[in-house]
C-alpha positions in Angstrom: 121.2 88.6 93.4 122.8 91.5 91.4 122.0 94.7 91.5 119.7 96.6 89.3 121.3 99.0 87.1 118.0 101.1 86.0 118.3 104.3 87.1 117.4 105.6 90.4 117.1 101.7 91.5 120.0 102.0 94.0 119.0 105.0 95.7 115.2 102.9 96.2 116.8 100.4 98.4 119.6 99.4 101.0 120.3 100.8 104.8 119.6 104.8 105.2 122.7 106.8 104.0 123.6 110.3 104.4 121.5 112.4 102.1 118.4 110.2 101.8 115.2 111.9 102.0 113.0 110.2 104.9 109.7 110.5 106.0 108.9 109.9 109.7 105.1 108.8 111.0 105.0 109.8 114.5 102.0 107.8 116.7 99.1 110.4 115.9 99.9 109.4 111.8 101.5 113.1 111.0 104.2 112.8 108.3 107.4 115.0 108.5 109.9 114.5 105.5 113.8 115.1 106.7 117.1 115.1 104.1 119.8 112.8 106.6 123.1 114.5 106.9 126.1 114.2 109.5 125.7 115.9 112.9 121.9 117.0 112.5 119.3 116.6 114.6 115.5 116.8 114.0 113.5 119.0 116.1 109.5 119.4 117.6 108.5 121.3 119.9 108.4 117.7 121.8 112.0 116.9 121.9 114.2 115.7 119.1 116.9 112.6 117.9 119.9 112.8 115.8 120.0 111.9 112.6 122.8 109.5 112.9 120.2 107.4 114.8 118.9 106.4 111.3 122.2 106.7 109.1 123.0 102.9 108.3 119.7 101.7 109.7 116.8 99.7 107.8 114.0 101.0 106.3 111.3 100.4 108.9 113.7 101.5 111.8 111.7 103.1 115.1 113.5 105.7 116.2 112.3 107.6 119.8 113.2 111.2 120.7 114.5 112.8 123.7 110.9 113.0 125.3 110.1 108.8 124.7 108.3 109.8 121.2 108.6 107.5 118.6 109.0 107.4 114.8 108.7 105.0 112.1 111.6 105.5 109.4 110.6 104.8 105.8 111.8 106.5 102.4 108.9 108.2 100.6 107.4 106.5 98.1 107.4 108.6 94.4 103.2 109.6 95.3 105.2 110.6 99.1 107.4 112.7 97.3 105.4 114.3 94.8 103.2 115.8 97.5 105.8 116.7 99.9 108.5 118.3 97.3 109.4 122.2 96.6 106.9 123.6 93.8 105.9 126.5 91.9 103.3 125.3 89.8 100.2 123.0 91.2 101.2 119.1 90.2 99.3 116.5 88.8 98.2 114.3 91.5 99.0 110.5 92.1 95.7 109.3 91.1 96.1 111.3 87.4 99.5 110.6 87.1 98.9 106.7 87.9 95.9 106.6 85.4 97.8 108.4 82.8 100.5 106.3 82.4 97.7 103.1 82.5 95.1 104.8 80.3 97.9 106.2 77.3 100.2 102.7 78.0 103.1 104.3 78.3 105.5 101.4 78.0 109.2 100.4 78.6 111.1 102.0 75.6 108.2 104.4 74.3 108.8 107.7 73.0 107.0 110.3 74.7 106.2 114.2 74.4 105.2 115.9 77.7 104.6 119.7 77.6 104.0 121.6 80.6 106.4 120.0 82.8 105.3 122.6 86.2 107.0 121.2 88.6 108.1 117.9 87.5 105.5 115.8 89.4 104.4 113.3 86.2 108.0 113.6 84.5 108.7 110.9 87.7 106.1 108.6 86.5 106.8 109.1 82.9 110.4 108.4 83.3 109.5 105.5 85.8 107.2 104.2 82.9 109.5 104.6 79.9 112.5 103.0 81.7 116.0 103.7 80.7 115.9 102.8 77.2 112.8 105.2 76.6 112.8 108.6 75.6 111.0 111.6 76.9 111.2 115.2 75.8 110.0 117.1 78.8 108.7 121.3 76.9 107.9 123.8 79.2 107.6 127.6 78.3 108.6 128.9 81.8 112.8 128.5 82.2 111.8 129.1 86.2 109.6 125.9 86.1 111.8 124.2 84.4 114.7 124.7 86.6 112.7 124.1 89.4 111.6 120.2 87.5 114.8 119.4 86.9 115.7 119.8 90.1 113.2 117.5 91.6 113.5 115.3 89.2 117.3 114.6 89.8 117.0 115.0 93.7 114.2 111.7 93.1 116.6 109.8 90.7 119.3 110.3 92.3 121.1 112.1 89.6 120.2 112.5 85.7 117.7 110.6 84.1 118.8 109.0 80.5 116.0 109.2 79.2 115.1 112.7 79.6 115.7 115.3 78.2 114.1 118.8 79.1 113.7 121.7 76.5 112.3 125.0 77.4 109.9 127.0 74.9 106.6 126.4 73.3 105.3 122.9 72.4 104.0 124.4 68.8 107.7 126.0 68.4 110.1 123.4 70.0 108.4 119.9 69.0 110.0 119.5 65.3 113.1 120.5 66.5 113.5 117.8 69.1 111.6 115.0 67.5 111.2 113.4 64.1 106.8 114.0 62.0 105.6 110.7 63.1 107.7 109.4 65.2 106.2 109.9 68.8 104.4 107.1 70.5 102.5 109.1 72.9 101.6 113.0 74.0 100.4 114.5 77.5 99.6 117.6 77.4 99.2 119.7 80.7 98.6 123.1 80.2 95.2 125.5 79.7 94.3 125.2 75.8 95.7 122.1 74.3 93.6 122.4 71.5 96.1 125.1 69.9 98.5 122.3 70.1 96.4 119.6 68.1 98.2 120.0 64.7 101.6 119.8 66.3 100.7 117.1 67.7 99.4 115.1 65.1 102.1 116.1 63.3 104.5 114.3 65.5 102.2 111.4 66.7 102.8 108.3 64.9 99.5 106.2 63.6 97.8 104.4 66.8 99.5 107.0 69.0 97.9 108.4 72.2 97.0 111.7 73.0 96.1 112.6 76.6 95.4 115.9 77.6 94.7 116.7 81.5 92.6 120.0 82.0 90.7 121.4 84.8 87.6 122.5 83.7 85.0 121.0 82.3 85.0 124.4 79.5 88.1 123.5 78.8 87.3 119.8 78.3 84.7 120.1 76.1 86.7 122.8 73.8 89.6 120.0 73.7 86.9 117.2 72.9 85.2 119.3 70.0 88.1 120.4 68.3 89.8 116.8 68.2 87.0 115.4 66.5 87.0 118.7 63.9 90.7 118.2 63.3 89.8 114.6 61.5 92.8 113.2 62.7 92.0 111.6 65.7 89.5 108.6 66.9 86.8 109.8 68.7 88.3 110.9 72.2 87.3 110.0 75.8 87.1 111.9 79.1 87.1 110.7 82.5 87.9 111.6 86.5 89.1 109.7 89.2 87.9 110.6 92.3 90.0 108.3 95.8 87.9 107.8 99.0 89.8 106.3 101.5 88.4 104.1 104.5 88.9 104.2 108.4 90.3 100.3 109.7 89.8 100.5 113.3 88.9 96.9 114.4 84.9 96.6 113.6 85.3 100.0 113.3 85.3 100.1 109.2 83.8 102.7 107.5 84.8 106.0 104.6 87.3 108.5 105.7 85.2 111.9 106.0 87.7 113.5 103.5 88.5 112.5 100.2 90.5 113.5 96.9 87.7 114.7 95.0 88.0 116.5 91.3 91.5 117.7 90.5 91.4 117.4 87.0 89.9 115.8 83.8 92.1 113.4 81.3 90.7 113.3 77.7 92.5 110.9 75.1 92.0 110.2 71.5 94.4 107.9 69.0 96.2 109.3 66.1 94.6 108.1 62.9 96.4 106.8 59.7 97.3 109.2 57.1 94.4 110.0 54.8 91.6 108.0 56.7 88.7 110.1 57.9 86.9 109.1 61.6 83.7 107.0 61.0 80.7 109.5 61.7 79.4 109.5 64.5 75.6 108.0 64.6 74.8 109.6 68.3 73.0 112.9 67.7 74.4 115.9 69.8 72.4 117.2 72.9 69.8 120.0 71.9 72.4 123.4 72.2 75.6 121.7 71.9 78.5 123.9 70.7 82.2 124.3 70.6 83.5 127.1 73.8 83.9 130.2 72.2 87.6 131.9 70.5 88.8 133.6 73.9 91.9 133.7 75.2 92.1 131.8 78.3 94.0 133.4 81.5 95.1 131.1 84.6 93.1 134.0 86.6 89.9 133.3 84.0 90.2 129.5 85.5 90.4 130.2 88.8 94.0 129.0 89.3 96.1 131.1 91.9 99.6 133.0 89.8 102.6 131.9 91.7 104.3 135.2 92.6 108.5 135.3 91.5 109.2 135.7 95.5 108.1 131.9 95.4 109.8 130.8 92.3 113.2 132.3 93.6 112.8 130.7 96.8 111.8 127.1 95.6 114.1 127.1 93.0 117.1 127.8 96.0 115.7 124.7 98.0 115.7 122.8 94.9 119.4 123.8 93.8 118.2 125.6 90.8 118.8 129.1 91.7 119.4 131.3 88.7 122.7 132.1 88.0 
């Protein structure tokens, strides 16, 4: 059997080598994530084991510590990683990210716009989805996010992605210089008002394109929803949430975990019409008081979302080896 030549493949499988991120699951289920390298060790306050215990081992290797503790040695998978990684901005979750790429069929070889990149959290799935012969063009207005992406981006792949290709400004500025008017097969827009971005986007979408947006509020989804459906170049659009309650396996034991991953975010997606057709009316009548949110500008603070200081930036972009020159 040959070995695949799609990128990041190789790092994905094989005996533990020297730079590998691994995460260890010691007996009470807590999670630590190490980067192997030569003549380390890795330390708790309950003894510790050398790192060249694991270097050349299987995945799925025990290894014990100096006080009998032992650890089960597996690579992270990409949802692993994603919540583990150095960030400045908040990520899209697993569960979005995984219904994303089903929900706007993002396929081998598609041409994709993202823009809000944060911290490069759905890039991984994007690129995963698009494969090598795909092309996505990754905007982000903040350089210090972007830096901070790209860095765990490549740190996950292994090295540079072909397929990407990461540009830093606004989405209404950048798009027509990095991509052809309809010649996009899909948008995902992650940021607080895509609805200023809905003639850019059509511009760029081809006919039968997808459109996902991924918002936080439910203000903010029904400002995207309303003005989709005035811009008379999209389908009607859908909304939805995912919400993942895991369950507790302990012989007859079996019942929902107390905790679960409630609301992180809503998606909303709508296809790109042909040129010239108009949407078919709608024949539901609108609730009693039903209006479009009103012409404010939107702060992160107005949203409730936490500014990331520069102090943090700085020091995530160092960890990620993105520090600014």
């Amino acid at each position: 059997m040959t070995s695949s030549s799609a990128t990041g493949a190789d790092v994905r499988r094989g005996p533990l080598r020297v730079g590998d991120k691994v995460q260890l699951t010691d007996p009470k289920g807590r999670m630590h994530t190490i980067t192997l390298a030569e003549n380390a060790t890795f330390h708790t306050h309950k003894g510790y084991f050398r790192h060249e215990e694991l270097i050349g081992r299987p995945e799925g290797w025990v290894v014990t510590n100096t006080a009998g503790i032992e650890y089960l040695a597996l690579r992270p998978l990409l949802s692993d990683f994603v919540l583990s990684m150095p960030r400045g901005a908040a990520v899209v979750y697993p569960k979005d990210a995984g219904q994303i790429v089903q929900m706007a069929d993002i396929f081998p070889g598609a041409r994709v716009v993202e823009a809000g990149v944060g911290s490069g959290a759905l890039t991984m799935s994007l690129l995963r989805a698009v494969g090598d012969a795909g092309e996505l063009h990754s905007i982000e207005r903040r350089e210090d996010f972007a830096a901070i992406a790209r860095g765990n981006v490549e740190t996950f792949f292994g090295g540079e992605h072909p397929a990407w290709q990461l540009h830093v400004g606004d989405l209404a500025d950048r798009v027509d210089d990095v991509v052809e008017p309809g010649s996009v097969d899909r948008v995902v827009l992650d940021m607080l008002a895509p609805w200023e971005n809905i003639d850019a986007v059509a511009r760029v979408l081809a006919p039968g394109g997808v459109l996902v947006c991924y918002v936080a509020t439910a203000t903010q989804l029904s400002r995207t929803a309303e003005d989709l459906r005035a811009d008379g170049r999209f389908a009607e659009p859908t909304a939805w949430e995912s919400m993942v309650r895991g369950w507790h396996l302990e012989g007859l034991a079996v019942r929902p975990q107390h905790r679960m991953i409630g609301h992180t975010g809503f998606l909303v997606s709508a296809r790109r019409l042909a040129d010239g057709v108009e949407p078919p009316e709608r024949k539901r009548r609108p609730a009693k008081g039903a209006h479009p949110a009103p012409e404010d500008t939107w702060t992160e603070e107005d949203l409730g979302e936490r500014p990331v200081s520069d102090k943090k930036i700085r020091k995530v972009r160092r960890e990620v080896g993105q520090a600014p020159d």
